[in-house]
Amino acid sequence: MELHIRLTGRGDLTTQIYRQLREAVLDARLRPGERLPPTRELAERLGVARNTVATAYDRLTSEGFLVGRVGSGTYVGDRRLIGEARPRTAPVGRGVRPRPVWDSVPEVPRAGTLRYDFRVGAPDPALFPLEVWRRLVTRQLRAATVRCPANTEPAGHPGLRAALARHLGVSRSVRAGTGDVLVTQGAQQALDLVGRVLIEPGDRVAVEEPGYPPARRLFQTHGARVSGVPVDAEGLVVAALPADSRLIYVTPSHQFPLGVPMSLARRTALLDWAERHGAVVVEDDYDSEYRFAGRPLEPLQSLDRRGRVIYVGSFSKTLLPMLRVGFLVSPASLRPALRTARQLSDWHGDLTTQGALAEFIDEGLLARHIRRTSREYAARHRRILAALATHLGERLHPVPSAAGLHLAARLAPGSTDDLCAVAARARETGVAVESLASYCGERPGQAGLVIGYGGIALADIDEGIHRLAAAFGPEP
Ligand SMILES: Cc1ncc(COP(=O)(O)O)c(C=O)c1O
């Protein structure tokens, strides 16, 4: 790309060229290793003497911004010597600022990869069926998707909606036809659409405590007053719901992050509560495909006979979060509003990915992939429990659960271990683990760890937990 240099006619031309090239390197508009035009060519383009450009190049070269390669030309220097790229834009003008609610939304922490990575979130990318996926995406790109821009239904790719309705009916007994399914960019967009359509500023939204921070924060940005409701061994404590809750967000299959399933009694109680109080229940079934023991309980959606439940799902755990595919199934009368919200938000998402996923499901490849990866995650789950019992049996008590890609473990009663300090010491030895407290809103007192196994190889688990135990220090 040709770099634009503006000469004003005022001041020394060499300095003007020098300054603008320097800015371009600092801003990373010119990237390390990029070749600059030869001095003669740039001089001609700018209508200046060749020497004017050559002097500017020499100065930049002596300062490390450029490097000359004999017989080959002049290139942008090494980024490490130049430093980090600076932001290119000026701060926003006076009187313009984000809505105050955005100041209360913390950034999602992201750390580099560590060898013993027990963080919660993504599945193992090494298990993703890359070759099959490449074939399916290529087929989509060759076929109708790119040549048929008329297919812009906001509810998503019709083939995927049909495949999902069948898949959910068979694997989760969710009651849905093709027309009931709305494909979204991950579960997060499904929650966003629900917020747009159902939350008035000031409405009460109840979430689990501890719970899923991105949901809590999202509802806050829609102007909701969000209240955390405690979770016990049977799931959300329905009796503790604030009476004015308009929307209740729950993860009944595998409570996030504790891992307990919601009991049938609680499910029924929650549906009754929602009916009595005129509330909507958002059921986030984010990782129910992975179940290592027992039969899954019926989703709230299939127990509900009174139009109280919006069912949300995601492929971020079974496939990859970066694909950004999720979906929702709502009561029929909410569909037009949700569909319009989807259209106004991003029209219909990426139809190539959606089409590929439709074939992945229809060809039975999703079911096969889940069977295969389930075995691997079950083995990791067992190995973590065994290693915790061996190395930390007296200090951490796992919360019983047999599903998903993570488990939680509470600090033994009476323990004085500081888990933030433990996590920090563990990090120094290559172990990444999260504290339960980071999943709490207004009641931060929960002491424990959340241990994910999407990012750690089976063979590394023993050593990782061993190192974690060392970070606790000697038993008191
Ligand atoms: C509780 C919960 N819901 C949903 C998701 C998936 O979200 P998304 O589909 O937006 O990636 C996750 C993933 O980490 C999760 O933990």
Coordinates of C-alpha atoms and ligand atoms in Angstrom, one line a residue:
M1 CA 0.0 0.0 0.0
E2 CA 1.3 3.5 -0.8
L3 CA 2.0 5.6 2.3
H4 CA 0.5 9.1 2.2
I5 CA 3.0 11.8 3.0
R6 CA 1.7 15.4 3.2
L7 CA 4.2 18.2 2.6
T8 CA 2.9 21.6 3.6
G9 CA 5.4 23.8 1.9
R10 CA 6.3 25.3 5.3
G11 CA 9.4 24.2 7.1
D12 CA 12.2 21.9 6.3
L13 CA 11.1 19.1 3.9
T14 CA 13.5 16.5 5.2
T15 CA 12.1 17.0 8.7
Q16 CA 8.5 16.7 7.5
I17 CA 9.3 13.4 5.7
Y18 CA 11.3 12.1 8.7
R19 CA 8.5 12.9 11.2
Q20 CA 5.7 11.4 9.1
L21 CA 7.6 8.2 8.5
R22 CA 8.5 8.0 12.1
E23 CA 4.9 8.4 13.1
A24 CA 3.8 5.7 10.7
V25 CA 6.3 3.3 12.2
L26 CA 5.3 4.1 15.8
D27 CA 1.6 3.7 14.9
A28 CA 2.3 0.4 13.2
R29 CA 0.9 1.7 9.9
L30 CA 4.2 0.6 8.6
R31 CA 4.9 -2.8 10.0
P32 CA 8.3 -4.4 10.9
G33 CA 10.0 -5.8 7.8
E34 CA 7.9 -3.8 5.4
R35 CA 9.9 -2.4 2.4
L36 CA 10.0 1.4 1.9
P37 CA 9.9 2.8 -1.6
P38 CA 13.4 3.6 -3.0
T39 CA 14.5 7.2 -2.3
R40 CA 14.4 8.1 -6.0
E41 CA 10.8 6.8 -6.4
L42 CA 9.5 8.6 -3.2
A43 CA 11.4 11.8 -4.2
E44 CA 9.7 11.8 -7.6
R45 CA 6.3 11.1 -6.0
L46 CA 6.7 14.0 -3.6
G47 CA 8.4 16.3 -6.1
V48 CA 11.5 16.9 -3.9
A49 CA 15.2 16.3 -4.4
R50 CA 16.3 12.7 -3.9
N51 CA 18.8 13.9 -1.3
T52 CA 15.9 15.2 0.8
V53 CA 14.4 11.8 1.1
A54 CA 17.8 10.1 1.5
T55 CA 18.6 12.3 4.5
A56 CA 15.3 11.5 6.2
Y57 CA 15.9 7.7 5.6
D58 CA 19.5 8.0 7.0
R59 CA 18.2 9.7 10.2
L60 CA 15.5 7.1 10.7
T61 CA 18.0 4.3 10.1
S62 CA 20.5 5.7 12.6
E63 CA 17.6 5.7 15.2
G64 CA 16.7 2.1 14.5
F65 CA 13.3 2.9 12.9
L66 CA 14.6 1.7 9.5
V67 CA 17.2 -0.8 8.4
G68 CA 19.1 -0.7 5.1
R69 CA 19.9 -4.0 3.4
V70 CA 22.6 -3.7 0.9
G71 CA 21.4 -4.3 -2.7
S72 CA 17.9 -4.9 -1.5
G73 CA 16.4 -1.6 -0.1
T74 CA 15.2 0.0 3.1
Y75 CA 12.9 -1.8 5.5
V76 CA 11.0 -1.0 8.7
G77 CA 13.1 -2.0 11.7
D78 CA 12.4 -4.6 14.4
R79 CA 9.3 -3.9 16.6
R80 CA 11.1 -4.9 19.8
L81 CA 13.7 -2.2 19.3
I82 CA 11.0 0.4 18.4
G83 CA 8.6 -0.5 21.3
E84 CA 4.9 -1.1 21.4
A85 CA 2.6 0.4 18.8
R86 CA 0.9 3.6 20.0
P87 CA -2.8 4.1 19.8
R88 CA -3.4 6.1 16.6
T89 CA -6.5 8.0 17.5
A90 CA -6.9 11.1 19.7
P91 CA -8.8 10.8 23.0
V92 CA -12.6 11.5 22.5
G93 CA -13.6 15.1 22.5
R94 CA -15.0 17.0 25.5
G95 CA -18.5 16.2 26.4
V96 CA -18.5 12.7 24.9
R97 CA -18.2 9.7 27.2
P98 CA -19.6 6.1 27.5
R99 CA -22.8 5.6 29.5
P100 CA -21.9 5.3 33.2
V101 CA -23.0 1.6 33.3
W102 CA -20.1 0.7 31.1
D103 CA -17.6 2.0 33.7
S104 CA -18.8 -0.7 36.0
V105 CA -18.1 -3.5 33.6
P106 CA -14.6 -4.9 34.2
E107 CA -12.6 -6.2 31.3
V108 CA -12.4 -9.9 30.8
P109 CA -8.9 -10.9 32.1
R110 CA -6.9 -12.7 29.6
A111 CA -3.5 -14.2 30.3
G112 CA -1.0 -16.0 28.2
T113 CA -1.0 -19.8 27.9
L114 CA 0.6 -21.7 30.7
R115 CA 1.6 -25.4 30.5
Y116 CA -0.7 -26.4 33.4
D117 CA -3.8 -24.5 32.3
F118 CA -6.8 -25.2 34.5
R119 CA -8.7 -22.1 33.5
V120 CA -12.4 -22.5 32.7
G121 CA -13.8 -21.6 29.3
A122 CA -12.7 -23.2 26.1
P123 CA -12.6 -26.8 25.1
D124 CA -9.4 -28.4 23.9
P125 CA -8.6 -27.1 20.4
A126 CA -6.6 -30.2 19.7
L127 CA -9.8 -32.2 19.8
F128 CA -11.5 -30.0 17.2
P129 CA -12.2 -32.0 14.0
L130 CA -10.2 -29.6 11.8
E131 CA -10.0 -31.6 8.6
V132 CA -13.7 -32.4 8.5
W133 CA -14.6 -28.8 9.3
R134 CA -12.3 -27.5 6.5
R135 CA -14.1 -29.8 4.1
L136 CA -17.5 -28.7 5.2
V137 CA -16.7 -25.0 5.1
T138 CA -15.1 -25.4 1.6
R139 CA -18.2 -27.1 0.4
Q140 CA -20.3 -24.2 1.7
L141 CA -18.1 -21.6 0.0
R142 CA -18.4 -23.5 -3.3
A143 CA -22.1 -23.9 -3.0
A144 CA -25.1 -21.6 -2.6
T145 CA -24.1 -19.5 0.4
V146 CA -21.9 -17.0 -1.4
R147 CA -23.9 -16.9 -4.6
C148 CA -27.3 -16.6 -2.9
P149 CA -27.3 -13.4 -0.9
A150 CA -31.1 -13.6 -0.8
N151 CA -30.9 -16.0 2.1
T152 CA -30.8 -13.4 4.8
E153 CA -33.4 -14.7 7.2
P154 CA -32.4 -13.2 10.6
A155 CA -33.3 -16.4 12.4
G156 CA -30.3 -18.0 10.7
H157 CA -29.5 -20.7 8.1
P158 CA -32.7 -22.7 7.5
G159 CA -30.7 -26.0 7.3
L160 CA -29.1 -25.3 10.7
R161 CA -32.3 -24.4 12.3
A162 CA -33.9 -27.7 11.1
A163 CA -30.8 -29.7 12.2
L164 CA -30.8 -28.0 15.6
A165 CA -34.5 -28.6 16.2
R166 CA -34.0 -32.4 15.5
H167 CA -30.8 -32.6 17.5
L168 CA -32.2 -30.8 20.5
G169 CA -35.4 -32.9 20.3
V170 CA -33.4 -36.2 20.3
S171 CA -30.6 -35.4 22.7
R172 CA -32.3 -33.0 25.1
S173 CA -36.0 -33.6 24.6
V174 CA -36.4 -29.9 23.9
R175 CA -39.7 -29.2 22.2
A176 CA -38.9 -27.2 19.1
G177 CA -39.7 -27.1 15.4
T178 CA -37.4 -25.5 12.8
G179 CA -39.4 -22.2 13.1
D180 CA -38.8 -22.1 16.9
V181 CA -35.0 -22.0 16.6
L182 CA -33.1 -18.7 16.3
V183 CA -29.4 -19.1 15.5
T184 CA -27.1 -16.6 17.3
Q185 CA -23.5 -15.6 17.5
G186 CA -22.9 -17.7 20.6
A187 CA -25.0 -17.9 23.8
Q188 CA -23.9 -14.4 24.6
Q189 CA -25.8 -12.9 21.7
A190 CA -28.8 -15.0 22.6
L191 CA -28.7 -13.4 26.1
D192 CA -28.2 -10.0 24.5
L193 CA -31.3 -10.4 22.3
V194 CA -33.3 -11.5 25.3
G195 CA -32.1 -8.4 27.2
R196 CA -33.0 -6.1 24.4
V197 CA -36.5 -7.5 24.0
L198 CA -37.5 -8.1 27.7
I199 CA -35.6 -5.8 30.0
E200 CA -36.8 -2.3 30.7
P201 CA -34.2 -0.1 32.5
G202 CA -34.6 -0.6 36.3
D203 CA -36.1 -4.1 35.9
R204 CA -34.9 -6.7 38.4
V205 CA -32.9 -9.6 36.9
A206 CA -32.0 -12.6 39.1
V207 CA -28.8 -14.5 38.5
E208 CA -27.1 -17.4 40.3
E209 CA -24.5 -16.6 42.9
P210 CA -21.8 -17.7 42.2
G211 CA -22.6 -17.4 38.5
Y212 CA -21.6 -16.6 35.0
P213 CA -20.1 -13.0 35.0
P214 CA -20.7 -12.3 31.3
A215 CA -24.4 -12.8 31.8
R216 CA -24.6 -10.6 34.9
R217 CA -22.6 -7.8 33.2
L218 CA -24.6 -8.0 30.1
F219 CA -28.0 -7.6 31.9
Q220 CA -26.5 -4.6 33.8
T221 CA -25.6 -2.9 30.5
H222 CA -29.3 -3.3 29.5
G223 CA -30.2 -1.2 32.6
A224 CA -31.3 -4.1 34.8
R225 CA -30.9 -4.2 38.6
V226 CA -29.1 -7.5 38.9
S227 CA -29.4 -9.5 42.1
G228 CA -27.4 -12.6 42.9
V229 CA -29.4 -15.5 44.4
P230 CA -27.6 -18.2 46.4
V231 CA -27.1 -21.7 45.0
D232 CA -27.0 -24.8 47.2
A233 CA -26.6 -28.5 46.5
E234 CA -29.9 -28.6 44.6
G235 CA -29.2 -25.5 42.5
L236 CA -30.7 -22.0 42.7
V237 CA -32.5 -21.4 46.0
V238 CA -35.9 -20.5 44.6
A239 CA -37.2 -19.3 47.9
A240 CA -34.5 -16.6 47.9
L241 CA -35.6 -15.0 44.6
P242 CA -36.5 -11.3 44.9
A243 CA -40.2 -11.0 44.5
D244 CA -39.9 -8.4 41.8
S245 CA -37.6 -10.5 39.5
R246 CA -38.7 -10.1 35.9
L247 CA -36.1 -12.4 34.4
I248 CA -34.2 -15.3 36.0
Y249 CA -31.0 -16.5 34.4
V250 CA -30.0 -20.1 35.4
T251 CA -27.7 -23.0 34.3
P252 CA -29.7 -26.0 35.6
S253 CA -27.8 -28.8 33.9
H254 CA -24.5 -28.0 35.3
Q255 CA -24.6 -24.9 37.5
F256 CA -21.9 -22.5 36.4
P257 CA -19.4 -22.6 38.1
L258 CA -20.3 -25.0 41.0
G259 CA -21.3 -27.8 38.7
V260 CA -24.3 -29.1 40.6
P261 CA -27.4 -30.0 38.6
M262 CA -30.7 -28.4 39.6
S263 CA -32.9 -31.0 41.3
L264 CA -36.3 -31.8 39.8
A265 CA -38.1 -30.4 42.8
R266 CA -36.3 -27.1 42.3
R267 CA -37.0 -27.1 38.6
T268 CA -40.7 -27.5 39.2
A269 CA -40.6 -24.8 42.0
L270 CA -38.8 -22.4 39.7
L271 CA -41.4 -22.8 36.9
D272 CA -44.2 -22.3 39.4
W273 CA -42.5 -19.2 40.9
A274 CA -42.1 -17.7 37.4
E275 CA -45.8 -18.4 36.6
R276 CA -46.9 -16.8 39.9
H277 CA -44.7 -13.7 39.5
G278 CA -45.0 -13.2 35.8
A279 CA -41.3 -13.8 35.2
V280 CA -39.3 -15.3 32.4
V281 CA -36.7 -18.0 33.0
V282 CA -33.6 -18.0 30.7
E283 CA -32.2 -21.6 30.8
D284 CA -28.5 -21.6 29.7
D285 CA -27.7 -25.2 28.7
Y286 CA -24.2 -24.4 27.8
D287 CA -22.4 -27.7 28.3
S288 CA -25.0 -30.4 28.9
E289 CA -23.6 -32.6 26.1
Y290 CA -20.8 -33.7 28.4
R291 CA -22.2 -35.9 31.1
F292 CA -20.1 -38.7 32.7
A293 CA -22.5 -40.4 35.0
G294 CA -26.2 -40.7 35.5
R295 CA -29.0 -39.6 33.2
P296 CA -29.5 -35.8 32.6
L297 CA -32.6 -34.3 34.1
E298 CA -35.1 -32.8 31.6
P299 CA -34.4 -29.2 30.7
L300 CA -36.8 -26.6 32.1
Q301 CA -37.9 -26.0 28.5
S302 CA -39.4 -29.4 28.2
L303 CA -41.0 -29.3 31.6
D304 CA -42.5 -25.9 31.0
R305 CA -46.1 -25.9 29.8
R306 CA -46.9 -22.2 30.4
G307 CA -44.5 -20.4 28.1
R308 CA -42.1 -19.3 30.8
V309 CA -38.7 -20.6 29.5
I310 CA -36.3 -19.3 26.9
Y311 CA -33.8 -22.1 26.2
V312 CA -30.2 -21.0 25.2
G313 CA -27.4 -23.2 23.9
S314 CA -23.9 -22.8 22.5
F315 CA -21.3 -24.7 20.4
S316 CA -18.5 -23.0 22.3
K317 CA -17.9 -26.1 24.5
T318 CA -18.6 -28.8 22.0
L319 CA -16.7 -27.2 19.1
L320 CA -14.9 -23.9 19.6
P321 CA -15.8 -20.5 21.1
M322 CA -14.3 -18.7 18.1
L323 CA -16.9 -20.1 15.8
R324 CA -19.5 -18.0 17.6
V325 CA -22.5 -20.2 17.1
G326 CA -25.3 -20.5 19.6
F327 CA -29.1 -20.5 19.5
L328 CA -32.2 -19.9 21.4
V329 CA -35.7 -21.5 21.5
S330 CA -38.4 -19.2 22.8
P331 CA -42.1 -19.3 23.3
A332 CA -43.8 -18.5 20.0
S333 CA -45.1 -15.1 20.9
L334 CA -41.7 -13.7 21.7
R335 CA -40.2 -14.9 18.3
P336 CA -41.1 -11.9 16.2
A337 CA -39.5 -9.4 18.6
L338 CA -36.4 -11.6 19.0
R339 CA -36.1 -12.0 15.3
T340 CA -36.3 -8.3 14.8
A341 CA -33.7 -7.7 17.5
R342 CA -31.4 -10.1 15.8
Q343 CA -31.9 -8.3 12.5
L344 CA -31.2 -4.9 14.0
S345 CA -28.2 -6.2 15.8
D346 CA -26.2 -8.1 13.1
W347 CA -28.7 -9.3 10.5
H348 CA -28.1 -13.0 10.4
G349 CA -24.5 -13.9 11.3
D350 CA -22.1 -15.9 9.2
L351 CA -24.0 -18.3 6.9
T352 CA -20.9 -20.2 5.9
T353 CA -20.2 -21.4 9.4
Q354 CA -23.9 -22.0 10.0
G355 CA -24.2 -24.1 6.8
A356 CA -21.2 -26.1 7.7
L357 CA -22.5 -26.8 11.1
A358 CA -25.9 -27.9 9.6
E359 CA -24.1 -30.6 7.6
F360 CA -21.9 -31.5 10.6
I361 CA -25.0 -32.3 12.5
D362 CA -27.0 -33.9 9.7
E363 CA -24.1 -36.3 8.8
G364 CA -24.0 -37.5 12.4
L365 CA -20.6 -36.0 12.9
L366 CA -21.5 -33.9 15.9
A367 CA -22.9 -36.9 17.8
R368 CA -19.7 -38.8 16.9
H369 CA -17.5 -35.9 18.0
I370 CA -19.3 -35.6 21.3
R371 CA -19.0 -39.3 22.0
R372 CA -15.2 -39.2 21.3
T373 CA -14.5 -36.0 23.2
S374 CA -16.7 -37.1 26.1
R375 CA -14.4 -40.1 26.7
E376 CA -11.4 -37.8 26.8
Y377 CA -13.0 -35.2 29.2
A378 CA -14.4 -37.9 31.4
A379 CA -10.9 -39.3 31.8
R380 CA -9.5 -35.8 32.7
H381 CA -12.4 -35.2 35.2
R382 CA -11.5 -38.5 36.9
R383 CA -7.8 -37.8 36.9
I384 CA -8.3 -34.4 38.5
L385 CA -10.5 -35.8 41.2
A386 CA -7.9 -38.5 42.0
A387 CA -5.0 -36.0 42.0
L388 CA -6.9 -33.6 44.2
A389 CA -7.6 -36.4 46.6
T390 CA -4.0 -37.4 46.7
H391 CA -2.4 -34.0 46.9
L392 CA -5.0 -31.7 48.5
G393 CA -7.5 -34.1 50.1
E394 CA -7.4 -32.3 53.4
R395 CA -7.7 -28.8 52.0
L396 CA -10.0 -28.8 49.0
H397 CA -13.3 -30.6 48.8
P398 CA -14.7 -31.0 45.3
V399 CA -18.3 -30.1 44.8
P400 CA -20.0 -33.3 43.5
S401 CA -20.7 -33.1 39.8
A402 CA -20.4 -35.4 36.8
A403 CA -20.6 -33.2 33.7
G404 CA -19.1 -30.4 31.7
L405 CA -15.6 -29.2 31.3
H406 CA -14.8 -27.9 34.8
L407 CA -15.4 -28.7 38.4
A408 CA -15.4 -26.6 41.6
A409 CA -13.7 -27.4 44.9
R410 CA -14.3 -25.6 48.1
L411 CA -11.8 -24.8 50.8
A412 CA -12.1 -27.2 53.7
P413 CA -14.0 -25.6 56.6
G414 CA -11.9 -23.7 59.1
S415 CA -9.0 -23.3 56.5
T416 CA -7.2 -20.0 56.5
D417 CA -5.6 -20.5 53.1
D418 CA -5.6 -17.3 51.0
L419 CA -6.6 -18.6 47.5
C420 CA -5.7 -15.4 45.7
A421 CA -2.1 -15.8 47.0
V422 CA -2.2 -19.6 46.2
A423 CA -3.3 -18.8 42.6
A424 CA -0.5 -16.2 42.3
R425 CA 2.1 -18.6 43.6
A426 CA 0.8 -21.4 41.4
R427 CA 1.1 -19.1 38.3
E428 CA 4.8 -18.7 39.0
T429 CA 5.2 -22.5 38.6
G430 CA 3.3 -22.6 35.3
V431 CA -0.2 -23.4 36.8
A432 CA -3.2 -21.3 35.9
V433 CA -6.3 -21.7 38.1
E434 CA -9.2 -19.4 39.0
S435 CA -10.7 -18.7 42.4
L436 CA -14.4 -19.2 43.0
A437 CA -14.5 -15.6 44.4
S438 CA -14.1 -14.3 40.9
Y439 CA -17.5 -15.7 40.0
C440 CA -19.3 -13.9 42.8
G441 CA -21.2 -10.6 42.6
E442 CA -22.3 -9.1 45.8
R443 CA -21.5 -12.0 48.1
P444 CA -17.8 -12.5 47.5
G445 CA -17.2 -14.8 50.5
Q446 CA -17.1 -18.1 48.7
A447 CA -13.7 -19.7 49.1
G448 CA -12.7 -22.3 46.6
L449 CA -11.2 -23.0 43.2
V450 CA -12.7 -23.6 39.8
I451 CA -10.7 -26.1 37.9
G452 CA -11.2 -26.5 34.1
Y453 CA -9.9 -29.4 32.0
G454 CA -10.5 -28.1 28.5
G455 CA -7.0 -26.7 28.3
I456 CA -4.8 -29.3 30.0
A457 CA -3.6 -32.6 28.6
L458 CA -4.4 -35.8 30.5
A459 CA -0.7 -36.5 30.9
D460 CA -0.1 -33.1 32.6
I461 CA -2.8 -33.2 35.2
D462 CA -0.9 -35.0 38.0
E463 CA 2.0 -32.7 37.7
G464 CA -0.3 -29.6 37.5
I465 CA -2.2 -30.5 40.7
H466 CA 1.0 -31.5 42.4
R467 CA 2.4 -28.0 41.7
L468 CA -0.9 -26.4 42.8
A469 CA -0.6 -28.3 46.1
A470 CA 2.9 -26.9 46.5
A471 CA 1.5 -23.4 46.0
F472 CA -0.7 -24.0 49.1
G473 CA 2.5 -24.4 51.2
P474 CA 2.8 -26.9 54.0
E475 CA -0.3 -28.0 56.0
P476 CA -0.8 -25.9 59.1
Ligands
LIG1 C1 -22.4 -20.4 31.6 C2 -21.9 -20.3 30.2 N1 -22.8 -19.9 29.3 C3 -22.5 -19.8 28.0 C4 -21.2 -20.0 27.6 C5 -20.9 -19.9 26.1 O1 -20.9 -18.6 25.7 P1 -20.8 -18.3 24.1 O2 -21.6 -19.2 23.4 O3 -21.2 -16.9 24.0 O4 -19.3 -18.5 23.8 C6 -20.2 -20.3 28.5 C7 -18.8 -20.5 28.0 O5 -17.9 -20.4 28.6 C8 -20.6 -20.5 29.8 O6 -19.7 -20.8 30.8

